[in-house]
CSV table of C-alpha atoms and ligand atoms in Angstrom, one decimal:
chain,number,residue,atom,x,y,z
A,93,MET,CA,80.4,242.0,256.2
A,94,PRO,CA,80.3,243.4,252.7
A,95,LEU,CA,83.5,242.9,250.8
A,96,LYS,CA,85.6,246.0,250.0
A,97,PRO,CA,85.5,246.9,246.3
A,98,PRO,CA,88.3,244.9,244.8
A,99,HIS,CA,91.6,246.4,243.8
A,100,CYS,CA,91.8,247.4,240.1
A,101,ASP,CA,94.2,244.5,239.5
A,102,THR,CA,91.5,242.1,240.5
A,103,GLN,CA,88.7,244.1,238.8
A,104,VAL,CA,90.3,243.8,235.3
A,105,LEU,CA,90.2,240.0,235.7
A,106,HIS,CA,86.9,239.4,237.6
A,107,ALA,CA,84.5,242.3,237.1
A,108,ASP,CA,82.7,240.3,234.4
A,109,ASP,CA,82.6,237.0,236.2
A,110,ALA,CA,78.8,237.1,236.5
A,111,LEU,CA,78.6,237.3,232.7
A,112,ARG,CA,80.6,234.1,232.2
A,113,HIS,CA,78.1,231.8,230.7
A,114,ASP,CA,80.2,228.6,230.0
A,115,SER,CA,83.3,226.9,231.2
A,116,ALA,CA,85.7,228.5,228.7
A,117,LEU,CA,88.2,230.6,230.5
A,118,SER,CA,88.5,232.9,227.5
A,119,PRO,CA,85.1,234.0,226.3
A,120,PRO,CA,83.8,232.7,223.0
A,121,ILE,CA,83.7,235.4,220.2
A,122,THR,CA,79.9,235.7,219.6
A,123,TYR,CA,80.1,236.2,215.9
A,124,ALA,CA,76.3,236.7,215.5
A,125,ALA,CA,74.4,239.6,214.0
A,126,THR,CA,71.2,238.3,215.3
A,127,PHE,CA,69.9,236.0,218.2
A,128,ALA,CA,67.0,233.6,218.5
A,129,ALA,CA,64.0,234.4,220.7
A,130,ALA,CA,61.8,231.7,222.2
A,131,ASP,CA,58.5,233.4,221.4
A,132,ALA,CA,57.0,236.7,220.4
A,133,ALA,CA,56.8,237.9,224.0
A,134,GLU,CA,60.5,237.4,224.6
A,135,PHE,CA,61.2,239.0,221.2
A,136,ALA,CA,59.3,242.2,222.2
A,137,ALA,CA,61.0,242.3,225.6
A,138,MET,CA,64.5,242.0,224.1
A,139,ALA,CA,64.0,244.8,221.5
A,140,GLY,CA,63.0,247.3,224.2
A,141,GLN,CA,65.6,246.3,226.7
A,142,PRO,CA,68.6,248.7,226.7
A,143,GLN,CA,71.9,247.1,225.6
A,144,HIS,CA,70.3,243.7,225.3
A,145,ALA,CA,73.2,241.5,224.5
A,146,ARG,CA,71.1,238.8,222.8
A,147,TYR,CA,68.8,240.6,220.3
A,148,TYR,CA,70.8,242.1,217.4
A,149,THR,CA,74.5,243.0,217.6
A,150,ARG,CA,74.0,246.8,216.8
A,151,TYR,CA,71.9,246.8,220.0
A,152,GLY,CA,74.4,244.8,222.0
A,153,ASN,CA,76.6,241.7,222.0
A,154,PRO,CA,77.7,239.4,224.9
A,155,LEU,CA,81.2,240.7,224.6
A,156,HIS,CA,80.1,244.3,224.7
A,157,GLU,CA,78.4,243.5,227.9
A,158,ARG,CA,81.6,242.1,229.4
A,159,VAL,CA,83.9,244.9,228.2
A,160,ALA,CA,81.4,247.5,229.5
A,161,ARG,CA,81.2,245.8,232.9
A,162,VAL,CA,85.0,245.7,233.4
A,163,VAL,CA,85.5,249.4,232.4
A,164,ALA,CA,82.4,250.5,234.4
A,165,ASP,CA,83.8,248.8,237.5
A,166,LEU,CA,87.2,250.4,237.0
A,167,GLU,CA,85.6,253.9,236.7
A,168,GLY,CA,83.2,253.3,239.5
A,169,ALA,CA,80.2,253.5,237.1
A,170,GLU,CA,76.9,251.8,237.3
A,171,SER,CA,76.9,251.0,233.6
A,172,GLY,CA,78.7,251.3,230.3
A,173,LEU,CA,78.4,251.1,226.5
A,174,CYS,CA,80.8,250.0,223.8
A,175,PHE,CA,81.4,251.7,220.5
A,176,ALA,CA,83.3,251.1,217.3
A,177,SER,CA,85.7,254.0,218.1
A,178,GLY,CA,86.4,256.7,220.6
A,179,MET,CA,84.7,259.2,218.3
A,180,GLY,CA,81.7,256.9,218.1
A,181,ALA,CA,81.4,257.1,221.9
A,182,ILE,CA,82.0,260.9,222.0
A,183,SER,CA,79.6,261.6,219.2
A,184,ALA,CA,76.8,259.5,220.8
A,185,ALA,CA,77.4,261.2,224.2
A,186,VAL,CA,77.3,264.7,222.8
A,187,LEU,CA,74.5,264.3,220.2
A,188,SER,CA,72.2,262.5,222.6
A,189,HIS,CA,72.4,265.5,225.0
A,190,VAL,CA,72.0,268.5,222.8
A,191,ARG,CA,69.2,270.0,220.7
A,192,ALA,CA,69.0,273.3,218.6
A,193,GLY,CA,69.2,276.3,221.0
A,194,ASP,CA,71.4,274.5,223.6
A,195,HIS,CA,74.9,275.7,224.5
A,196,VAL,CA,78.0,273.6,225.1
A,197,VAL,CA,81.2,274.6,227.0
A,198,ALA,CA,84.3,273.0,225.5
A,199,GLN,CA,88.0,273.5,225.9
A,200,SER,CA,90.1,275.5,223.4
A,201,SER,CA,92.2,272.4,222.9
A,202,HIS,CA,90.7,268.9,222.4
A,203,TYR,CA,91.4,265.8,220.4
A,204,MET,CA,91.1,266.8,216.7
A,205,GLY,CA,88.0,264.8,216.0
A,206,THR,CA,86.3,266.1,219.2
A,207,SER,CA,87.2,269.7,218.1
A,208,LYS,CA,85.5,269.1,214.7
A,209,LEU,CA,82.4,267.6,216.3
A,210,LEU,CA,82.1,270.5,218.8
A,211,THR,CA,83.1,273.5,216.6
A,212,GLU,CA,82.0,272.4,213.1
A,213,LEU,CA,79.2,269.9,213.4
A,214,LEU,CA,77.3,271.2,216.5
A,215,PRO,CA,76.9,274.8,215.1
A,216,ARG,CA,75.4,273.3,211.9
A,217,LEU,CA,72.7,271.8,214.1
A,218,GLY,CA,72.0,275.1,215.9
A,219,VAL,CA,74.0,274.3,219.0
A,220,GLN,CA,76.3,277.1,220.3
A,221,VAL,CA,79.7,276.2,221.6
A,222,SER,CA,82.0,278.3,223.8
A,223,GLN,CA,85.7,277.3,223.9
A,224,VAL,CA,87.7,278.2,227.0
A,225,ASP,CA,91.2,277.8,228.3
A,226,LEU,CA,90.8,274.6,230.4
A,227,THR,CA,93.5,275.6,232.9
A,228,ASP,CA,91.4,278.7,233.9
A,229,THR,CA,88.6,277.2,236.1
A,230,ALA,CA,87.0,280.6,236.6
A,231,ALA,CA,86.8,281.2,232.8
A,232,VAL,CA,85.2,277.7,232.3
A,233,LEU,CA,82.6,278.4,235.0
A,234,ALA,CA,81.9,281.9,233.6
A,235,ALA,CA,81.1,280.4,230.3
A,236,VAL,CA,78.3,278.3,231.8
A,237,ARG,CA,74.9,279.9,231.0
A,238,SER,CA,71.3,279.0,231.8
A,239,ASN,CA,71.0,277.1,228.5
A,240,THR,CA,74.3,275.2,228.9
A,241,ARG,CA,73.5,271.5,228.5
A,242,LEU,CA,77.0,270.0,228.4
A,243,VAL,CA,80.5,270.8,229.6
A,244,HIS,CA,83.0,268.6,227.8
A,245,LEU,CA,86.4,268.2,229.4
A,246,GLU,CA,89.5,266.3,228.3
A,247,THR,CA,92.5,266.1,230.8
A,248,PRO,CA,95.4,265.8,230.3
A,249,VAL,CA,95.2,267.2,226.8
A,250,ASN,CA,97.4,267.8,223.7
A,251,PRO,CA,99.6,269.5,222.9
A,252,THR,CA,101.3,270.4,226.3
A,253,LEU,CA,99.5,267.9,228.7
A,254,ALA,CA,97.5,270.8,230.3
A,255,LEU,CA,95.0,269.7,232.9
A,256,CYS,CA,91.7,271.0,234.1
A,257,ASP,CA,90.4,270.8,237.6
A,258,ILE,CA,87.6,268.2,237.2
A,259,ALA,CA,86.2,268.5,240.8
A,260,ALA,CA,86.1,272.3,240.8
A,261,ILE,CA,84.5,272.5,237.4
A,262,CYS,CA,81.9,269.8,238.1
A,263,ALA,CA,80.8,271.5,241.4
A,264,GLY,CA,80.9,275.0,240.0
A,265,ALA,CA,79.1,274.2,236.7
A,266,LYS,CA,76.3,272.4,238.6
A,267,ALA,CA,75.9,275.3,241.0
A,268,ARG,CA,75.4,277.7,238.0
A,269,ALA,CA,73.1,275.4,236.0
A,270,PRO,CA,71.8,272.5,237.9
A,271,SER,CA,70.8,270.5,234.8
A,272,VAL,CA,74.2,270.7,233.2
A,273,VAL,CA,76.0,267.5,232.4
A,274,VAL,CA,79.8,267.2,232.6
A,275,SER,CA,81.5,264.6,230.4
A,276,VAL,CA,85.2,263.8,230.6
A,277,ASP,CA,87.4,262.2,228.0
A,278,ASN,CA,89.7,260.1,230.2
A,279,THR,CA,91.7,258.5,227.4
A,280,PHE,CA,95.1,260.0,228.3
A,281,ALA,CA,94.9,259.1,232.0
A,282,SER,CA,93.1,255.7,231.8
A,283,PRO,CA,90.9,254.6,234.8
A,284,ILE,CA,94.1,253.4,236.5
A,285,ASN,CA,95.3,256.9,236.9
A,286,GLN,CA,92.2,259.1,237.1
A,287,ARG,CA,88.5,258.4,237.9
A,288,PRO,CA,86.4,261.4,236.9
A,289,LEU,CA,83.1,260.1,238.2
A,290,SER,CA,84.5,260.1,241.7
A,291,LEU,CA,85.3,263.8,241.1
A,292,GLY,CA,81.7,264.7,240.2
A,293,ALA,CA,81.6,264.0,236.4
A,294,ASP,CA,78.4,262.5,234.9
A,295,ILE,CA,79.9,260.7,231.9
A,296,VAL,CA,83.4,259.3,231.2
A,297,LEU,CA,84.6,258.5,227.7
A,298,HIS,CA,87.5,256.5,226.4
A,299,SER,CA,89.1,255.9,223.1
A,300,ALA,CA,89.7,252.3,223.9
A,301,THR,CA,92.0,252.3,220.9
A,302,LYS,CA,94.6,253.6,223.3
A,303,TYR,CA,95.4,252.3,226.8
A,304,LEU,CA,92.3,250.1,227.3
A,305,GLY,CA,93.1,248.0,224.2
A,306,GLY,CA,96.8,248.8,224.6
A,307,HIS,CA,98.3,246.8,221.7
A,308,HIS,CA,97.8,249.1,218.7
A,309,ASP,CA,95.6,246.5,217.1
A,310,LEU,CA,92.0,247.6,217.5
A,311,THR,CA,89.7,250.7,217.3
A,312,ALA,CA,87.0,251.0,220.0
A,313,GLY,CA,85.3,253.4,222.3
A,314,VAL,CA,83.7,253.0,225.8
A,315,LEU,CA,81.3,255.3,227.6
A,316,LEU,CA,80.5,255.0,231.4
A,317,SER,CA,77.7,256.6,233.3
A,318,SER,CA,74.6,255.9,235.4
A,319,ALA,CA,72.3,253.1,234.1
A,320,GLU,CA,69.6,255.6,233.3
A,321,ARG,CA,71.9,257.9,231.3
A,322,CYS,CA,73.4,254.9,229.5
A,323,ARG,CA,69.9,253.9,228.5
A,324,VAL,CA,69.2,257.3,227.0
A,325,ILE,CA,72.5,257.5,225.2
A,326,TRP,CA,72.1,253.9,223.9
A,327,GLY,CA,68.7,254.9,222.4
A,328,ASP,CA,70.5,257.3,220.1
A,329,ALA,CA,73.7,255.2,219.8
A,330,ILE,CA,71.8,252.4,218.0
A,331,THR,CA,70.6,254.9,215.5
A,332,LEU,CA,74.1,256.4,215.0
A,333,GLY,CA,75.4,252.9,214.5
A,334,ALA,CA,79.0,252.9,215.7
A,335,THR,CA,78.8,249.2,216.6
A,336,LEU,CA,81.9,247.5,218.0
A,337,SER,CA,82.7,244.3,216.1
A,338,PRO,CA,82.7,241.1,218.2
A,339,MET,CA,86.3,240.5,217.3
A,340,ASP,CA,87.5,243.9,218.4
A,341,ALA,CA,85.4,243.5,221.6
A,342,TRP,CA,87.2,240.2,222.3
A,343,LEU,CA,90.6,241.8,221.7
A,344,LEU,CA,89.6,244.7,223.9
A,345,LEU,CA,88.6,242.4,226.7
A,346,ARG,CA,91.9,240.6,226.4
A,347,GLY,CA,93.8,243.9,226.5
A,348,LEU,CA,91.9,245.0,229.6
A,349,ARG,CA,93.1,241.9,231.6
A,350,THR,CA,96.6,243.5,231.7
A,351,LEU,CA,95.5,247.2,231.9
A,352,ALA,CA,96.5,247.9,235.5
A,353,VAL,CA,100.0,246.3,235.2
A,354,ARG,CA,100.6,247.9,231.8
A,355,VAL,CA,99.7,251.4,233.0
A,356,ARG,CA,101.7,251.2,236.2
A,357,GLN,CA,104.8,250.2,234.2
A,358,ILE,CA,104.1,252.9,231.6
A,359,ASN,CA,103.8,255.5,234.4
A,360,ALA,CA,107.2,254.4,235.7
A,361,ASN,CA,108.8,254.4,232.3
A,362,ALA,CA,107.4,257.8,231.4
A,363,MET,CA,108.6,259.3,234.6
A,364,ALA,CA,112.1,258.0,234.0
A,365,VAL,CA,112.1,259.3,230.4
A,366,ALA,CA,110.6,262.7,231.3
A,367,THR,CA,113.3,263.2,234.0
A,368,PHE,CA,116.1,262.2,231.6
A,369,LEU,CA,114.8,264.6,228.9
A,370,GLN,CA,114.4,267.5,231.3
A,371,ASP,CA,118.1,267.2,232.2
A,372,HIS,CA,119.3,267.0,228.6
A,373,PRO,CA,121.0,270.1,227.1
A,374,GLY,CA,119.3,269.4,223.7
A,375,VAL,CA,115.9,269.9,225.2
A,376,GLU,CA,114.2,273.2,225.7
A,377,ARG,CA,111.2,272.1,227.7
A,378,VAL,CA,109.4,268.9,228.8
A,379,PHE,CA,105.7,268.7,229.6
A,380,TYR,CA,104.7,265.8,231.8
A,381,PRO,CA,102.2,266.1,234.6
A,382,GLY,CA,104.4,264.0,236.9
A,383,LEU,CA,107.3,266.4,236.8
A,384,PRO,CA,107.4,269.1,239.5
A,385,SER,CA,108.2,271.5,236.6
A,386,HIS,CA,104.7,271.0,235.0
A,387,PRO,CA,102.7,274.2,235.6
A,388,GLN,CA,99.9,272.1,237.1
A,389,HIS,CA,101.8,269.4,239.0
A,390,ALA,CA,100.0,270.1,242.2
A,391,LEU,CA,96.6,269.6,240.5
A,392,ALA,CA,98.0,266.4,238.8
A,393,CYS,CA,98.9,265.0,242.3
A,394,GLN,CA,95.5,266.0,243.6
A,395,GLN,CA,93.3,264.3,240.9
A,396,MET,CA,95.6,261.7,239.4
A,397,THR,CA,97.2,258.6,241.0
A,398,GLY,CA,99.7,258.2,238.1
A,399,PHE,CA,100.6,260.4,235.2
A,400,GLY,CA,100.4,258.2,232.1
A,401,GLY,CA,102.7,257.7,229.2
A,402,VAL,CA,102.4,260.8,227.0
A,403,ILE,CA,105.2,263.3,227.2
A,404,ALA,CA,105.5,266.5,225.1
A,405,VAL,CA,109.0,267.8,224.4
A,406,TRP,CA,110.3,271.0,222.8
A,407,LEU,CA,113.8,270.5,221.4
A,408,ARG,CA,116.4,273.2,221.2
A,409,SER,CA,116.1,272.9,217.4
A,410,ASP,CA,114.0,274.1,214.4
A,411,TYR,CA,111.4,272.2,212.2
A,412,ALA,CA,114.1,270.4,210.1
A,413,GLY,CA,116.2,269.5,213.2
A,414,THR,CA,113.2,268.2,215.0
A,415,ALA,CA,112.2,266.1,211.9
A,416,ALA,CA,115.7,264.7,211.8
A,417,PHE,CA,115.6,263.9,215.5
A,418,VAL,CA,112.5,261.8,215.1
A,419,ALA,CA,113.9,260.1,212.0
A,420,ARG,CA,117.0,259.0,214.0
A,421,LEU,CA,115.0,257.3,216.7
A,422,LYS,CA,115.2,253.5,216.5
A,423,LEU,CA,113.0,252.1,219.3
A,424,PHE,CA,110.3,254.7,218.9
A,425,THR,CA,108.1,254.2,215.9
A,426,GLN,CA,107.0,257.3,214.1
A,427,ALA,CA,103.2,256.9,214.3
A,428,VAL,CA,100.2,258.7,215.6
A,429,SER,CA,98.1,257.2,218.5
A,430,LEU,CA,99.2,256.4,222.0
A,431,GLY,CA,98.8,254.2,225.0
A,432,GLY,CA,100.0,250.9,223.5
A,433,VAL,CA,102.9,248.5,224.3
A,434,ASP,CA,105.2,250.1,221.7
A,435,SER,CA,106.7,253.5,222.2
A,436,LEU,CA,105.7,256.0,219.5
A,437,ALA,CA,107.0,259.4,218.6
A,438,VAL,CA,105.4,262.1,216.4
A,439,HIS,CA,106.8,265.4,215.2
A,440,ALA,CA,103.7,267.4,216.2
A,441,ALA,CA,104.0,270.1,213.5
A,442,ALA,CA,104.4,267.4,210.8
A,443,MET,CA,101.4,265.5,212.1
A,444,TRP,CA,99.2,268.5,211.9
A,445,ALA,CA,100.6,269.9,208.6
A,446,GLY,CA,98.0,268.1,206.5
A,447,THR,CA,95.1,269.4,208.6
A,448,LEU,CA,96.1,272.8,210.1
A,449,ASN,CA,97.5,275.9,208.3
A,450,ASP,CA,100.4,277.9,210.0
A,451,GLU,CA,97.9,280.2,211.7
A,452,GLN,CA,95.8,277.4,213.1
A,453,MET,CA,99.0,275.7,214.3
A,454,ARG,CA,100.0,278.9,216.2
A,455,GLN,CA,96.6,279.1,217.7
A,456,ALA,CA,96.7,275.4,218.7
A,457,ASN,CA,100.1,276.1,220.3
A,458,VAL,CA,101.9,273.5,218.1
A,459,GLN,CA,105.6,274.5,218.0
A,460,PRO,CA,107.8,273.5,215.1
A,461,ASN,CA,110.2,271.9,217.6
A,462,ALA,CA,107.5,269.9,219.5
A,463,VAL,CA,107.6,266.1,219.7
A,464,ARG,CA,105.0,264.0,221.3
A,465,LEU,CA,106.1,260.7,222.8
A,466,SER,CA,103.9,257.8,223.9
A,467,ILE,CA,105.9,255.7,226.2
A,468,GLY,CA,105.4,251.9,226.0
A,469,LEU,CA,106.8,248.9,227.7
A,470,GLU,CA,110.4,248.8,226.5
A,471,ALA,CA,112.9,249.1,229.3
A,472,ALA,CA,113.2,252.8,230.3
A,473,PRO,CA,117.1,252.8,230.1
A,474,ASP,CA,116.8,251.6,226.5
A,475,LEU,CA,114.3,254.3,225.7
A,476,CYS,CA,116.5,257.0,227.3
A,477,ALA,CA,119.6,255.6,225.3
A,478,ASP,CA,117.6,255.8,222.1
A,479,LEU,CA,116.5,259.4,222.8
A,480,ALA,CA,120.1,260.3,223.8
A,481,GLN,CA,121.6,259.1,220.5
A,482,ALA,CA,118.9,260.9,218.5
A,483,LEU,CA,119.5,264.1,220.5
A,484,ASP,CA,123.3,263.9,220.2
A,485,GLY,CA,123.0,263.4,216.5
A,486,SER,CA,121.1,266.7,216.3
A,487,ALA,CA,124.3,268.6,217.4
A,488,ASN,CA,125.9,267.6,214.1
B,140,PLP,C1,92.3,258.8,220.0
B,140,PLP,C2,91.4,259.8,220.8
B,140,PLP,C3,90.1,259.9,220.5
B,140,PLP,C4,89.4,259.3,219.4
B,140,PLP,O1,89.4,257.9,219.5
B,140,PLP,P1,89.3,256.9,218.2
B,140,PLP,O2,89.2,255.6,218.9
B,140,PLP,O3,90.4,257.2,217.3
B,140,PLP,O4,88.0,257.3,217.5
B,140,PLP,C5,89.4,260.7,221.4
B,140,PLP,N1,89.9,261.4,222.4
B,140,PLP,C6,91.3,261.2,222.7
B,140,PLP,C7,91.8,261.9,223.9
B,140,PLP,C8,92.1,260.4,221.9
B,140,PLP,O5,93.4,260.3,222.1
């Protein structure tokens, strides 16, 4: 009888067992730029073999292979690739699929680097991009044309944790343009909470800098897809050159071992914090997909099995009051990024002030009183107490 696919708690520890090549329980860090070949024939075979882990590290490294295997199993993918950053993964996925004259459908809100790639870099290369409200499935599908090559999704997404309906968009887009490819940035959810390939997506991407690594100590990206699509993307990725270092691959693999237990605890902590904030008089609005008050809570329950650690909050305050609130927090560190063991807080308007002007901020729906929290692994009552003291201070 075939074994059931293992639970994600087991996958994070054993998905790469077949790639264990010696008796060391923790894998050696293969700090090699190049690898020996037995003879000319082996050499030629290695160079042409996708993601070969023992040819030249820009082409692949034994630790890339193990990281990719673990995340591919979690996402239900045939294959995976590692990158030096999330943007490295996203750039390779997008650039390997488009050519001049093609069209891409994107969301009106994306991670900042993704927005720049799609709306600034692609048009320079002769690729047209339509940006649509991700919450409006009909509008997303109406934007798909005969020359649409790629639909790029990101859910949940900044700044208010809006969701898109992955299954409806995948089915609808493919009905309109059968050769269209749907990629999903699954960074905010993590594969523990959401598995876009099972909902019909072709490519899943992660900034492994966030939940997958989980300790705020590395920068990495992972891409999951069919073996054939990974081979094609890899062909361009080795030219683009966003190679994950062996050390960061090792840290990432170590982080992955605890991914499932970390994400489950973070889900629980975030739910407790979101509920606390929603009931606090100093808070105007809380955006968290797990709260029934989230405009798309029903969709969240349908396509997610947990709701992650990112919460957006609008305070009953102005720019200065919100800045003062963030400054009063003691357990939350004022820092960008998300998905790690430490809780972080950012005053959204202050974070974007260097990159967006007032008009762009209005367009991006960034309110002066908005704070983004990334909930970590501190005890939820301690996090709530910290938020309470910082909110009560704002009354003064
Ligand atoms: C951080 C992030 C990225 C970019 O990842 P890097 O590892 O910083 O390059 C892409 N998408 C989302 C949703 C992110 O949060």
